[in-house]
Each structure stands twice: as C-alpha cells, then as structure tokens.
Coordinates of C-alpha atoms and ligand atoms in Angstrom, one line a residue:
M1 CA 35.3 -9.9 -0.2
A2 CA 34.3 -7.2 0.9
E3 CA 34.9 -4.3 -0.8
R4 CA 35.2 0.1 -0.6
M5 CA 31.7 1.1 -1.8
T6 CA 28.7 3.3 -1.4
G7 CA 25.1 1.7 -0.1
A8 CA 23.5 3.0 -3.4
R9 CA 26.1 -0.1 -4.8
F10 CA 25.0 -2.4 -2.3
I11 CA 21.7 -2.2 -2.6
A12 CA 21.6 -2.3 -6.5
E13 CA 24.2 -4.8 -6.7
S14 CA 22.3 -7.3 -3.5
L15 CA 19.2 -6.5 -5.5
K16 CA 20.1 -7.7 -8.9
G17 CA 21.8 -11.0 -7.0
Y18 CA 18.9 -12.2 -5.3
G19 CA 16.6 -11.9 -8.9
V20 CA 14.8 -8.4 -8.4
T21 CA 14.9 -7.8 -12.6
H22 CA 11.7 -4.5 -11.0
V23 CA 11.3 -2.4 -8.1
F24 CA 8.1 -0.2 -7.5
F25 CA 8.6 3.3 -6.0
V26 CA 7.2 6.8 -5.8
E27 CA 9.9 9.9 -5.9
A28 CA 11.6 10.4 -3.5
I29 CA 13.5 7.8 -3.3
L30 CA 16.9 6.1 -3.4
R31 CA 17.8 8.2 -6.4
R32 CA 21.8 7.1 -6.3
S33 CA 21.0 3.3 -5.8
L34 CA 18.4 3.4 -9.1
M35 CA 21.0 5.2 -10.8
E36 CA 22.9 2.1 -9.8
M37 CA 19.8 0.0 -10.9
E38 CA 19.6 1.3 -14.4
R39 CA 23.5 0.1 -14.5
L40 CA 22.9 -3.6 -13.9
G41 CA 19.5 -3.7 -15.8
I42 CA 16.7 -3.6 -13.2
R43 CA 14.0 -2.2 -14.9
R44 CA 11.7 0.6 -12.8
V45 CA 8.8 1.3 -12.1
L46 CA 7.9 4.9 -11.2
T47 CA 4.0 4.6 -10.2
H48 CA 1.6 7.6 -9.4
S49 CA 1.0 6.9 -5.7
E50 CA 2.8 4.0 -2.8
K51 CA -0.3 1.7 -3.0
A52 CA -0.1 1.4 -6.0
A53 CA 3.7 1.2 -6.1
V54 CA 3.3 -2.0 -3.4
Y55 CA 0.4 -3.8 -5.2
M56 CA 2.5 -4.0 -8.3
A57 CA 5.2 -5.4 -6.2
D58 CA 2.9 -8.0 -4.6
G59 CA 1.9 -8.7 -8.0
Y60 CA 5.0 -9.1 -9.0
A61 CA 6.1 -11.1 -6.2
R62 CA 2.9 -14.0 -6.7
V63 CA 4.1 -14.5 -10.2
A64 CA 7.8 -14.5 -9.9
R65 CA 7.7 -16.2 -6.6
R66 CA 10.1 -14.2 -5.2
P67 CA 10.4 -11.0 -3.7
G68 CA 8.7 -8.3 -4.8
V69 CA 10.4 -4.1 -3.9
C70 CA 8.7 -1.7 -3.1
M71 CA 10.2 2.0 -1.8
A72 CA 8.3 4.9 -1.3
Q73 CA 10.9 8.0 0.9
S74 CA 9.2 9.6 4.5
V75 CA 6.3 11.6 3.7
G76 CA 4.8 8.1 1.6
A77 CA 5.9 5.7 4.1
A78 CA 1.4 6.1 5.1
N79 CA 0.5 4.9 1.9
L80 CA 3.2 2.4 1.4
A81 CA 2.3 0.7 4.7
S82 CA -1.9 1.5 3.5
G83 CA -1.4 -0.6 1.0
L84 CA 0.5 -3.5 2.6
Q85 CA -1.9 -4.1 4.3
D86 CA -3.3 -6.5 0.6
P87 CA 0.2 -9.0 0.6
F88 CA -0.3 -9.3 4.4
L89 CA -3.2 -10.8 4.1
G90 CA -2.4 -12.6 0.8
R91 CA 0.7 -13.2 2.2
S92 CA 2.6 -12.3 -0.4
P93 CA 6.1 -11.6 0.4
V94 CA 6.7 -8.5 -0.1
I95 CA 9.6 -6.0 0.5
A96 CA 9.4 -1.8 1.4
I97 CA 11.5 1.0 1.4
T98 CA 11.3 3.7 3.1
G99 CA 13.7 7.4 4.5
R100 CA 12.8 8.9 7.2
Q101 CA 14.2 12.1 8.9
V102 CA 17.6 11.4 11.0
P103 CA 18.0 11.9 14.8
M104 CA 17.9 15.9 15.2
A105 CA 14.8 16.3 13.2
Q106 CA 12.8 13.4 15.3
Y107 CA 10.4 15.1 18.5
R108 CA 10.5 18.5 17.0
H109 CA 8.1 18.5 13.5
A110 CA 10.0 17.8 11.3
Y111 CA 8.4 18.7 7.6
Q112 CA 7.0 16.0 6.8
E113 CA 7.4 12.6 9.0
I114 CA 5.5 11.2 11.6
A115 CA 6.9 8.0 13.4
H116 CA 6.9 4.9 10.8
G117 CA 7.5 1.6 12.8
P118 CA 3.5 1.7 14.0
R119 CA 2.5 1.9 10.5
F120 CA 3.6 -0.8 9.7
E121 CA 3.4 -2.8 13.0
P122 CA 0.3 -4.7 11.6
V123 CA 1.1 -5.1 8.6
T124 CA 4.5 -6.2 8.5
K125 CA 6.6 -9.6 10.1
Y126 CA 9.6 -7.7 10.2
N127 CA 9.8 -3.9 10.5
V128 CA 13.3 -2.5 11.5
T129 CA 15.6 0.7 10.9
V130 CA 18.6 0.8 9.5
D131 CA 20.8 3.6 11.2
V132 CA 24.6 2.9 9.6
L133 CA 25.6 1.7 6.6
A134 CA 26.9 -1.4 7.9
Q135 CA 23.7 -3.0 9.4
L136 CA 22.9 -3.0 6.0
P137 CA 23.4 -6.1 4.4
H138 CA 22.3 -8.1 7.4
L139 CA 19.1 -6.6 7.4
L140 CA 18.4 -6.8 3.9
R141 CA 19.4 -10.5 3.8
Q142 CA 17.6 -11.4 7.2
A143 CA 14.1 -8.8 4.7
F144 CA 14.3 -11.6 2.1
R145 CA 14.9 -14.8 4.9
E146 CA 12.3 -12.9 6.6
A147 CA 9.8 -12.4 3.7
T148 CA 9.6 -16.1 2.6
T149 CA 10.5 -18.1 5.2
G150 CA 6.9 -20.0 7.0
T151 CA 4.2 -18.4 5.7
P152 CA 5.7 -15.9 3.7
G153 CA 4.9 -11.9 4.2
P154 CA 5.5 -8.2 4.1
V155 CA 9.0 -6.8 5.6
H156 CA 10.0 -3.0 5.7
L157 CA 13.4 -1.9 5.9
D158 CA 13.3 2.2 7.9
L159 CA 16.3 3.7 5.9
L160 CA 18.1 6.7 7.9
G161 CA 17.8 10.1 5.7
Y162 CA 13.8 11.2 4.0
Q163 CA 15.3 9.9 1.2
G164 CA 16.7 7.1 2.6
Q165 CA 20.3 9.4 1.2
A166 CA 22.7 9.1 5.0
I167 CA 23.1 4.7 4.1
E168 CA 22.8 5.3 0.4
E169 CA 25.5 7.7 -0.1
A170 CA 27.9 6.6 3.1
E171 CA 30.6 4.3 2.3
A172 CA 32.1 1.3 3.8
D173 CA 34.1 -2.0 3.3
L174 CA 31.6 -4.4 1.8
E175 CA 30.7 -8.0 0.5
V176 CA 27.4 -8.7 -1.9
L177 CA 26.1 -11.6 -0.8
V178 CA 23.1 -13.3 -2.0
E179 CA 22.2 -16.4 -0.1
E180 CA 20.2 -18.0 -3.1
P181 CA 17.3 -20.0 -0.8
F182 CA 16.2 -16.2 0.3
A183 CA 15.8 -15.5 -3.5
R184 CA 12.7 -17.9 -4.2
I185 CA 9.5 -18.8 -2.2
P186 CA 9.7 -21.9 -1.1
P187 CA 13.1 -22.0 0.3
Y188 CA 13.4 -24.9 1.8
R189 CA 11.2 -27.8 0.8
T190 CA 10.8 -29.0 5.2
M191 CA 10.5 -32.7 4.6
P192 CA 7.1 -33.3 7.8
D193 CA 7.9 -36.5 10.2
P194 CA 6.9 -39.7 8.9
A195 CA 4.7 -40.1 12.2
Q196 CA 2.3 -37.7 11.2
V197 CA 2.3 -38.6 7.8
A198 CA 1.3 -42.4 8.3
E199 CA -1.6 -41.2 10.9
A200 CA -2.7 -38.2 8.5
A201 CA -2.6 -41.7 5.7
R202 CA -4.7 -43.8 8.1
L203 CA -7.2 -40.8 9.1
L204 CA -7.5 -40.8 4.9
E205 CA -7.9 -44.6 4.3
M206 CA -10.3 -44.8 7.3
A207 CA -12.6 -42.0 6.1
E208 CA -15.4 -42.7 4.3
R209 CA -16.5 -39.3 3.0
P210 CA -12.8 -36.6 3.3
V211 CA -12.2 -33.6 1.1
L212 CA -8.8 -32.1 0.5
V213 CA -8.7 -28.7 0.8
A214 CA -6.2 -26.5 -1.5
G215 CA -4.3 -23.5 -0.2
G216 CA -2.5 -20.8 -2.3
G217 CA 0.4 -23.1 0.1
V218 CA -0.3 -25.8 -2.4
T219 CA 0.4 -23.1 -5.6
A220 CA 3.3 -21.3 -4.1
S221 CA 4.6 -24.6 -3.9
R222 CA 3.7 -25.9 -7.0
A223 CA 2.2 -29.2 -5.8
G224 CA -0.6 -29.1 -8.4
A225 CA 0.7 -32.6 -9.7
E226 CA 0.9 -33.9 -6.2
L227 CA -2.5 -32.9 -5.2
L228 CA -4.1 -34.4 -7.8
A229 CA -1.8 -37.7 -7.9
L230 CA -3.6 -38.0 -3.7
A231 CA -6.5 -37.2 -5.0
E232 CA -6.7 -40.0 -8.1
R233 CA -5.2 -42.5 -5.8
L234 CA -7.8 -42.7 -2.9
S235 CA -11.0 -40.7 -5.6
I236 CA -11.0 -37.1 -2.7
P237 CA -12.8 -34.9 -3.8
V238 CA -10.8 -32.0 -3.8
A239 CA -11.8 -27.6 -3.0
T240 CA -9.9 -25.0 -3.1
S241 CA -9.5 -22.1 -1.8
L242 CA -9.8 -19.0 -3.9
N243 CA -5.5 -18.7 -3.5
G244 CA -5.0 -22.8 -4.0
K245 CA -7.3 -22.5 -7.4
P246 CA -4.5 -22.6 -10.1
S247 CA -4.0 -26.3 -8.7
L248 CA -6.6 -28.4 -10.1
L249 CA -8.0 -27.4 -14.1
V250 CA -11.6 -27.3 -14.1
D251 CA -12.6 -30.2 -15.4
H252 CA -11.4 -32.3 -13.2
P253 CA -14.0 -34.9 -12.6
L254 CA -13.2 -34.2 -9.1
N255 CA -12.5 -30.8 -8.3
V256 CA -15.8 -29.2 -6.7
G257 CA -14.3 -25.6 -7.0
V258 CA -14.1 -22.6 -4.6
V259 CA -15.3 -22.9 -1.4
G260 CA -15.8 -20.9 1.5
R261 CA -16.9 -16.9 1.2
Y262 CA -17.1 -16.4 -2.8
S263 CA -17.6 -19.8 -3.4
R264 CA -19.8 -22.4 -5.1
W265 CA -22.8 -23.7 -3.3
C266 CA -21.3 -27.6 -4.8
A267 CA -18.4 -26.9 -3.0
N268 CA -19.7 -26.1 0.7
Q269 CA -22.3 -28.6 0.5
V270 CA -19.5 -31.2 -0.4
V271 CA -17.0 -29.5 2.5
A272 CA -20.4 -29.9 5.1
E273 CA -21.1 -33.0 4.2
A274 CA -17.3 -34.5 4.9
D275 CA -16.2 -36.8 7.7
L276 CA -12.3 -35.3 7.1
V277 CA -11.3 -32.5 5.6
A278 CA -7.5 -31.9 5.0
F279 CA -5.9 -28.5 4.7
I280 CA -3.1 -28.5 2.4
G281 CA -0.7 -25.2 2.3
S282 CA -4.6 -23.0 4.0
A283 CA -4.2 -21.2 7.5
A284 CA -8.4 -22.0 7.4
G285 CA -9.1 -18.7 7.9
E286 CA -12.3 -16.9 7.7
M287 CA -13.1 -16.7 3.8
V288 CA -12.3 -20.3 2.5
T289 CA -14.2 -21.6 5.5
L290 CA -17.2 -19.2 5.5
G291 CA -16.7 -17.7 9.1
W292 CA -15.4 -21.3 10.4
K293 CA -19.0 -22.8 9.3
L294 CA -16.7 -24.9 7.2
P295 CA -16.1 -27.4 7.6
R296 CA -18.7 -28.3 10.5
A297 CA -17.2 -28.3 13.8
G298 CA -16.8 -32.0 14.6
T299 CA -15.7 -33.2 12.0
R300 CA -11.7 -34.7 11.4
I301 CA -9.9 -32.2 10.5
V302 CA -5.8 -32.7 9.2
Q303 CA -4.0 -29.8 8.3
I304 CA -0.1 -29.5 6.1
D305 CA 1.4 -26.5 6.6
I306 CA 5.3 -25.2 6.3
N307 CA 4.1 -22.4 9.3
P308 CA 3.2 -24.7 12.6
A309 CA 1.7 -21.9 13.8
E310 CA -1.0 -22.4 11.5
L311 CA -1.2 -26.2 13.0
G312 CA -4.8 -26.4 14.4
R313 CA -4.7 -22.2 14.8
N314 CA -8.8 -22.7 13.6
Y315 CA -9.8 -25.9 14.6
P316 CA -9.2 -27.7 17.8
H317 CA -8.5 -31.5 17.3
T318 CA -6.4 -31.1 14.2
L319 CA -4.2 -33.7 12.6
G320 CA -1.0 -31.5 12.0
V321 CA 1.7 -32.5 9.8
L322 CA 4.6 -30.1 9.3
G323 CA 5.9 -29.3 5.9
D324 CA 6.2 -28.5 2.5
A325 CA 2.9 -29.6 0.6
R326 CA 4.5 -31.0 -2.6
V327 CA 6.8 -33.3 -0.1
T328 CA 4.8 -33.7 1.7
L329 CA 1.9 -35.0 -0.4
Q330 CA 3.8 -37.3 -2.0
M331 CA 5.0 -38.6 1.1
L332 CA 1.5 -38.8 2.3
Q333 CA 1.1 -40.9 -1.2
E334 CA 3.2 -43.6 -1.2
A335 CA 2.2 -44.4 2.8
L336 CA -1.3 -45.5 1.6
G337 CA -1.9 -48.6 2.2
S338 CA -1.9 -50.9 -0.9
K339 CA -4.9 -52.2 0.4
A340 CA -6.4 -47.8 0.7
R341 CA -9.9 -48.5 -1.0
P342 CA -10.6 -45.4 -3.1
K343 CA -14.2 -43.4 -2.3
A344 CA -15.8 -43.8 -5.2
A345 CA -19.8 -43.5 -4.4
W346 CA -18.9 -40.2 -2.3
A347 CA -16.8 -38.7 -5.5
T348 CA -19.4 -40.0 -7.7
H349 CA -21.7 -37.7 -5.0
A350 CA -19.7 -34.7 -5.3
K351 CA -19.3 -35.2 -9.1
D352 CA -23.6 -34.9 -9.3
L353 CA -23.5 -32.0 -7.3
V354 CA -21.4 -30.5 -9.1
R355 CA -23.1 -30.8 -12.9
R356 CA -26.3 -29.8 -10.6
W357 CA -24.2 -26.8 -10.5
R358 CA -23.5 -26.3 -13.7
E359 CA -26.5 -26.8 -15.6
E360 CA -27.9 -24.0 -12.8
L361 CA -25.4 -22.0 -14.2
A362 CA -25.6 -22.3 -17.9
P363 CA -28.4 -20.4 -18.9
H364 CA -26.9 -17.4 -17.5
R365 CA -23.4 -18.2 -19.5
A366 CA -25.4 -18.3 -22.4
S367 CA -27.6 -15.4 -21.4
G368 CA -27.5 -12.9 -24.6
A369 CA -29.6 -10.3 -22.5
I370 CA -28.2 -6.3 -22.8
P371 CA -26.9 -5.0 -20.5
I372 CA -24.6 -8.3 -20.1
R373 CA -25.0 -10.0 -17.5
P374 CA -21.7 -10.7 -15.5
E375 CA -22.2 -14.7 -16.1
R376 CA -22.1 -14.5 -19.9
L377 CA -19.0 -12.1 -18.9
C378 CA -17.3 -15.2 -17.9
K379 CA -18.0 -17.6 -20.2
E380 CA -16.6 -15.1 -22.5
L381 CA -13.1 -14.5 -21.0
T382 CA -12.9 -18.1 -20.1
D383 CA -13.5 -18.9 -23.9
C384 CA -9.9 -16.5 -24.9
L385 CA -8.0 -16.3 -21.2
P386 CA -4.7 -17.6 -23.4
E387 CA -2.7 -21.3 -22.2
N388 CA -0.6 -19.7 -20.6
G389 CA -3.0 -16.6 -19.2
I390 CA -2.8 -14.8 -16.0
L391 CA -6.0 -14.1 -14.3
V392 CA -6.3 -11.4 -11.8
G393 CA -9.4 -11.1 -10.4
D394 CA -10.7 -8.6 -7.8
T395 CA -13.0 -8.5 -4.2
G396 CA -16.1 -9.0 -3.7
F397 CA -18.4 -9.4 -6.6
A398 CA -14.6 -9.0 -8.9
G399 CA -13.2 -12.2 -6.3
I400 CA -16.7 -14.5 -6.8
W401 CA -16.7 -14.0 -10.5
T402 CA -13.1 -14.7 -10.9
G403 CA -12.7 -17.4 -8.9
T404 CA -15.5 -19.5 -9.2
Q405 CA -17.1 -18.7 -12.9
V406 CA -13.9 -18.0 -15.1
H407 CA -12.3 -21.1 -15.9
L408 CA -9.0 -22.6 -15.5
T409 CA -8.7 -25.1 -18.3
A410 CA -5.1 -25.5 -19.5
P411 CA -1.9 -25.9 -16.9
G412 CA -0.3 -23.2 -18.1
Q413 CA -3.2 -20.8 -16.8
D414 CA -2.3 -18.7 -13.6
Y415 CA -5.0 -17.0 -11.2
I416 CA -3.9 -14.7 -8.8
R417 CA -6.6 -12.1 -6.5
C418 CA -7.2 -9.8 -4.2
A419 CA -7.1 -10.7 -0.4
G420 CA -9.8 -8.1 -0.3
S421 CA -8.3 -3.6 -0.7
L422 CA -10.4 -2.7 -3.5
G423 CA -9.0 -1.6 -6.4
W424 CA -5.8 -4.8 -6.1
A425 CA -6.1 -6.5 -9.3
F426 CA -5.9 -3.6 -11.9
P427 CA -2.1 -2.5 -10.6
A428 CA -1.2 -6.3 -9.1
S429 CA -2.2 -7.0 -12.8
L430 CA 1.2 -4.7 -14.2
G431 CA 4.0 -6.4 -11.4
A432 CA 2.8 -9.8 -12.9
K433 CA 3.7 -8.7 -16.4
C434 CA 7.0 -7.4 -15.1
A435 CA 7.4 -10.9 -13.5
A436 CA 6.1 -13.0 -16.5
P437 CA 7.3 -10.9 -19.9
D438 CA 6.3 -13.8 -22.5
R439 CA 2.5 -14.5 -21.0
P440 CA -1.3 -13.2 -20.8
V441 CA -1.9 -11.4 -18.0
V442 CA -5.9 -10.5 -18.2
C443 CA -7.6 -8.6 -15.1
F444 CA -11.7 -8.4 -13.8
T445 CA -12.3 -5.7 -12.0
G446 CA -15.2 -3.8 -11.4
D447 CA -15.2 0.2 -12.0
G448 CA -15.1 0.7 -8.7
G449 CA -12.2 -1.3 -8.8
M450 CA -11.1 0.4 -12.0
W451 CA -11.1 4.4 -10.2
Y452 CA -8.7 3.6 -8.0
H453 CA -6.1 3.7 -9.8
L454 CA -6.8 4.8 -13.1
S455 CA -4.1 6.6 -13.3
E456 CA -1.5 3.5 -13.8
L457 CA -2.2 3.4 -17.5
E458 CA -0.5 6.2 -17.9
T459 CA 2.3 4.3 -16.3
A460 CA 1.7 1.0 -17.8
R461 CA 2.3 3.3 -21.6
R462 CA 5.2 5.0 -20.5
C463 CA 6.9 1.6 -18.8
G464 CA 5.3 -0.1 -22.1
I465 CA 3.7 -2.9 -19.1
S466 CA 0.8 -4.4 -21.8
T467 CA -1.9 -6.0 -20.0
V468 CA -6.0 -6.3 -21.2
T469 CA -8.0 -4.6 -18.4
V470 CA -11.2 -6.2 -18.2
V471 CA -14.1 -3.8 -16.2
N472 CA -17.0 -5.0 -15.3
N473 CA -18.7 -1.5 -15.8
N474 CA -22.0 -1.4 -13.6
R475 CA -21.3 2.1 -12.5
A476 CA -22.0 1.5 -9.8
L477 CA -21.1 -0.6 -6.7
G478 CA -22.5 -3.4 -7.4
Q479 CA -22.3 -5.3 -4.8
C480 CA -22.7 -2.4 -2.1
A481 CA -26.0 -1.1 -4.4
V482 CA -27.8 -5.2 -3.7
N483 CA -27.5 -4.8 0.4
I484 CA -28.3 -1.2 1.0
R485 CA -31.3 -1.1 -1.9
K486 CA -32.6 -3.9 1.1
L487 CA -31.6 -1.8 3.7
Y488 CA -33.5 0.9 2.3
A489 CA -36.7 -1.5 1.4
N490 CA -39.8 1.1 1.0
R491 CA -37.9 4.2 2.9
P492 CA -37.8 7.1 0.9
G493 CA -34.6 8.9 -0.5
N494 CA -31.9 8.0 -2.2
P495 CA -29.9 5.2 -1.9
G496 CA -28.3 5.7 -5.4
D497 CA -25.9 8.6 -3.2
L498 CA -24.6 5.3 -1.4
F499 CA -23.2 3.1 -4.6
D500 CA -23.7 5.0 -8.6
F501 CA -21.2 6.5 -9.9
G502 CA -21.3 8.7 -13.7
S503 CA -20.8 7.1 -16.4
V504 CA -17.2 7.3 -17.8
S505 CA -16.3 6.1 -20.1
F506 CA -13.4 4.0 -19.7
A507 CA -12.6 3.2 -23.2
A508 CA -12.3 6.9 -24.2
L509 CA -10.4 7.3 -20.8
A510 CA -8.0 4.4 -22.0
R511 CA -7.3 5.7 -25.4
E512 CA -6.8 9.0 -23.5
M513 CA -4.0 7.0 -21.7
G514 CA -2.4 6.2 -25.2
C515 CA -4.1 2.5 -24.2
L516 CA -6.4 0.7 -26.4
G517 CA -9.9 1.1 -25.5
I518 CA -13.0 -0.9 -26.1
Q519 CA -16.4 -0.8 -25.0
V520 CA -18.8 -3.2 -25.4
T521 CA -22.6 -3.9 -25.3
Q522 CA -23.1 -6.7 -26.8
P523 CA -22.6 -10.4 -25.2
D524 CA -20.8 -11.2 -29.0
G525 CA -19.1 -8.6 -28.8
I526 CA -16.9 -9.9 -26.2
V527 CA -14.6 -12.2 -27.5
P528 CA -13.3 -9.9 -30.4
A529 CA -12.6 -7.8 -28.1
I530 CA -10.7 -9.5 -26.0
R531 CA -9.0 -10.9 -28.6
Q532 CA -7.0 -7.7 -29.7
A533 CA -7.0 -6.6 -27.4
L534 CA -4.0 -9.3 -26.2
A535 CA -2.4 -8.8 -30.2
A536 CA -2.0 -5.4 -28.8
E537 CA 0.7 -3.6 -28.3
V538 CA -0.2 -1.9 -26.3
P539 CA -2.2 -2.0 -22.8
A540 CA -5.6 -2.3 -23.8
V541 CA -8.8 -1.6 -20.7
I542 CA -12.1 -3.5 -22.3
E543 CA -15.2 -2.3 -21.0
V544 CA -18.2 -4.6 -20.5
I545 CA -21.1 -3.0 -20.2
T546 CA -23.1 -5.0 -18.1
D547 CA -27.0 -5.1 -15.5
V548 CA -25.8 -3.7 -12.2
T549 CA -29.3 -5.3 -11.2
C550 CA -26.9 -9.3 -11.1
P551 CA -25.7 -9.8 -8.1
A552 CA -23.1 -12.4 -7.7
P553 CA -24.5 -15.6 -6.2
E554 CA -24.4 -15.4 -2.1
P555 CA -22.6 -18.2 -0.5
W556 CA -24.2 -21.6 0.9
A557 CA -24.4 -22.2 4.4
P558 CA -24.5 -25.2 6.3
Ligands
LIG601 C1 -10.0 -0.5 0.9 C2 -11.8 -1.4 0.3 N1 -13.2 -0.6 0.4 C3 -14.1 -0.2 0.6 C4 -14.2 -2.1 0.7 C5 -15.5 -2.9 0.6 N2 -16.2 -3.1 -1.6 C6 -16.0 -3.8 -1.8 S1 -16.9 -5.0 -2.9 C7 -17.1 -3.0 -2.2 C8 -18.1 -2.3 -4.7 C9 -17.3 -2.7 -5.9 O1 -17.9 -2.2 -6.7 P1 -17.5 -2.2 -7.8 O2 -15.3 -2.1 -8.2 O3 -18.0 -1.5 -8.9 O4 -17.4 -3.6 -8.3 P2 -18.9 -4.7 -9.1 O5 -19.4 -5.6 -7.3 O6 -19.4 -3.2 -8.9 O7 -18.9 -5.8 -9.4 C10 -16.5 -2.3 -2.0 C11 -17.3 -0.5 -1.7 C12 -12.8 -3.3 -0.2 N3 -13.3 -4.0 0.0 N4 -11.6 -1.8 0.0

C-alpha cells in the first residue's frame, strides 16, 4: 500500500527490508536517510575514504551473500567508482549511491563536479540517474535485481542533489516493496536443461583424466557438498580458483589446490595433464587458467555457469550447461550411469603430486629462521585460524600465501580474497566482520597493502569492528622487489627507491589508535600473538617481521 513519505524514509525502509544491516559512507551524503536508518537500527559506518567504503561493502556482500551498500557525495563519486573496480572484477553485489549537482549547475563549472556516468560505466552492471523521487522505487528495486542476478556485480544510483538531498527531501505516495529473491545470492536456483546435463555426464564418464575446477560460483551457490559428492562418485581431482577455495577442505584426498596464477604447482600440473576440465561457476578467466595456458588447447571443456554469456567465452567447443552450481552438480551426479567407473589410477596420481608438493614445502613451513619466512607464518596462521573463521587475503604475494599456504581445515571456515587492488583486504575484512559479527575475521596483508587504508583502524575502533589483521611486514613491496632487482641485475643505482619503505611499526600505530598492536619477530611468537588478538575486544594488528628475500613461488606453466 502506498503511503505519503519522504525519499529519506523510503530509502531507509527499503534497505532495511532488503536485509541491509550496515552502510559504509563518507560524509556528506543522504543525511536525512542516515537519520532514518538510525531509527531502524541500520549501522552507519563512516569511513576515511570512499575506496575503503566500497571495499567494506564488498567484504560485507561476499560474506553476507547479499548486497553491500556504500555512498558518497558528488566530489567523492570518482573515488567511489575507482573502488568499484575490485567488486566488479570479484563479481560482488555492491550498491553504490552518489549525489550529483542539480541541472542548473551542470556544464558551467560547478564546484566539485565532473560527469559521474562515464566513471561508473566500466565497473558496474547497471548505472542510472535518479532525477525525481517517483523514479526511485523502480530504480532501487532494479538495482538489487541487477546486482544479484546472473553474474553478481556492482550497480550505481546517482541521486539528484550533490548530497542526494533533492531525492530524500521530496515527498510522494510510495510503497516500500521488497522483492525477497533479490535480497540474496543466488536469487533463483536455475535448473539446467536435462539434455545438457546428460551430455556432461556422458563426457565425464568417458574421460580418463577429468578435473573439476570450482570457481567463485560454487562458493556463492554454497555447492561444496554437491561438488564433493560428484568428485567422490567418480574419483575426480578438484582444483579451485581463489574464490572457489572455501568449497573444499585442504585435506580432502581429491583436492589438488588452487590452480592458475596464484597457485600450487601440483594443481597446475594436474589440470595440464587432464583430458577433460569441467569449470563450475568459473568464467575461466586469466587468473585461474594462467593466461589461458591451463587447460591446454584441445582439452575437452565442460562449463557450468548461471550466466549464459560466460559459457564458452574462453574455450571454443565448450559444452555449456546453464544453471545454478548446486542444482546442476546434484543433477549431474544423478545423471551418471550406475556403471560409471571411478578414475582411481588418475586420482592416485593427482594425490601423489599433492603429496610431493607438501613434502617440498614442509621444511619452509617448519623453518625457525629470523627474519621469519612467510611460509612459516602461513603454517602458524593455519594452526590458529578458528573453526568458524573468515580469512581475508590481499593481492600479490598475500593472495598467493593465503590462497595456497593458509589452509582451510574446518567446514565452517571461509576465505575471501582481493580481486587485484592492493590494500583491499583490510577494509574488506571490516566489512566481512559487519556481515558476520559472531565469527572471527583474520586479514592477511603485506605492509604495502596495509599502508593504503591504515586510517580505517580508527574506523574499526570507533565502530567496534574487532578483527585481527596480520601484516606480513617485510618493509617493502616484496613482490615488486623481486622483479625490480632482477631488472637492475648488476646495473649501478638504487633499486630500493622503487620498493623499500621506512621501518615504521604497525603495532605501535595500532596502539596509538586504541587497538591492540603486537610485533612478532620470532616464529614461536606468532600463535600466541594471534590467539591474544582473537580474544581481544578491540581491533588487533599483528605485525610479523618477515624475510623480504623469500618470494612466493612462481606458477608452474606447461
Ligand atoms: C592498486 C594497485 N596498485 C599496484 C599494484 C601492484 N602490486 C601488486 S603486489 C604489490 C606489492 C605488494 O607489497 P606488500 O603489500 O608489501 O606485500 P609483499 O609483496 O611485500 O608480500 C604491488 C605494488 C596493485 N596490485 N594494485
């Protein structure tokens, strides 16, 4: 039923109805709506930058599996747009709301204003302006629909008034209508065509060396159990993308690990040897295929995805199966003939490669070296990641370390990772904690990543968002250092100008901001420090001083 109300009330009640519990923003935007949100119990997280607000909304969305909301005024719009690159690449449903100047101020040097639309175009699925309040019900509902359907992704609403005030101050007869499916991911569990499923089953049965590659779609669909059931039924090795990592526990004998660029060599080798690869909830993009070198050209490809535009995009002659990962995997298993034979020898071979990978790594994971080896840090973090913990990884080496060497050992654990923008992990971990306040959240970042959004420690303290941040502090952009040193070779000069940082203590900075800060220099100190941090009632930073000369492994390529 329509009711006379302000835009502010409509916005707040709609967000509440869609299950939004937190909004992340930089002042000055939608002040009246934020006041209404307070009345409704929506937490208002004021951040120090727009990019951090986006990353928090992104971390929130990935953990809550429903849209995360971030907002900024007109001059902040460009910053907000630049932050949206990561949720766009990471396929995360973020709703970005901005304000823009009224028409009479346009095209005549309005203060703080450039055209917003073009900035948002490459990083959103849906990018619209709201010129009058009467449009808002339709456009806000469509924003949730666009963000959550197909491949999830960011959307943008540009509201009239540089703070969006023209929309929120106006009054109209409005109905707060919540379309419940679009409040979550996936909105619908789309059923595949049984004929396509039967053909996929036939190909899996016939293959001698099949591999399942589980992507973020398996995680989003919560299809881990169905993935496992299919893999076990035919003894098929499973590799995952970084986003797919939470679908399978590390110790499962069929799990060969993360494949692609930030990968284990054993996973890459198994995929290179496969005669059939089934991508499930994965777009087979550059990262997971190592620049489309894995699987090798000519390998039979099956691809299961909820978005038909992804089917066969990257590999010709793909058998595409359109459907939700969970439903499709279940139907696929049921479609297997009773005589389908497990690929026992192939699975044993894959398991053997994983064993060799583990044995190679073991000495580094046990290393007592000082400065600490990152592999040892990963081992200690594995040991104390709580059973219901959420691990949040940054990009670069932090993506490789968390993706390949911090293991998920309990079904209640989760992992979300940066899609490429250095510094994402720390604010994203704060958003993750907002989405799951009862679960421990542990962020793993390098010092280069931590410098980006250090100021959000103040946000975390002020808003009572108590996470644990492990800073792998080698006092440099370590990943860059490796390559720049190689480039310089024996040439005289100062390569360190390009990657070294001063020796500032993040632990001391954290304490200054009212957080717990612990510096760790000895390997034996890592676990007690993380345990203390997990038990603390304030945000915590564990700064581990590590060896800059220990790079993460290069990917194995065929
Ligand atoms: C926005 C952005 N700028 C630059 C990069 C390139 N980059 C990738 S990793 C990296 C270095 C990361 O250093 P740090 O966080 O200290 O981790 P370490 O490599 O030392 O483990 C850089 C600069 C990036 N990924 N994102």
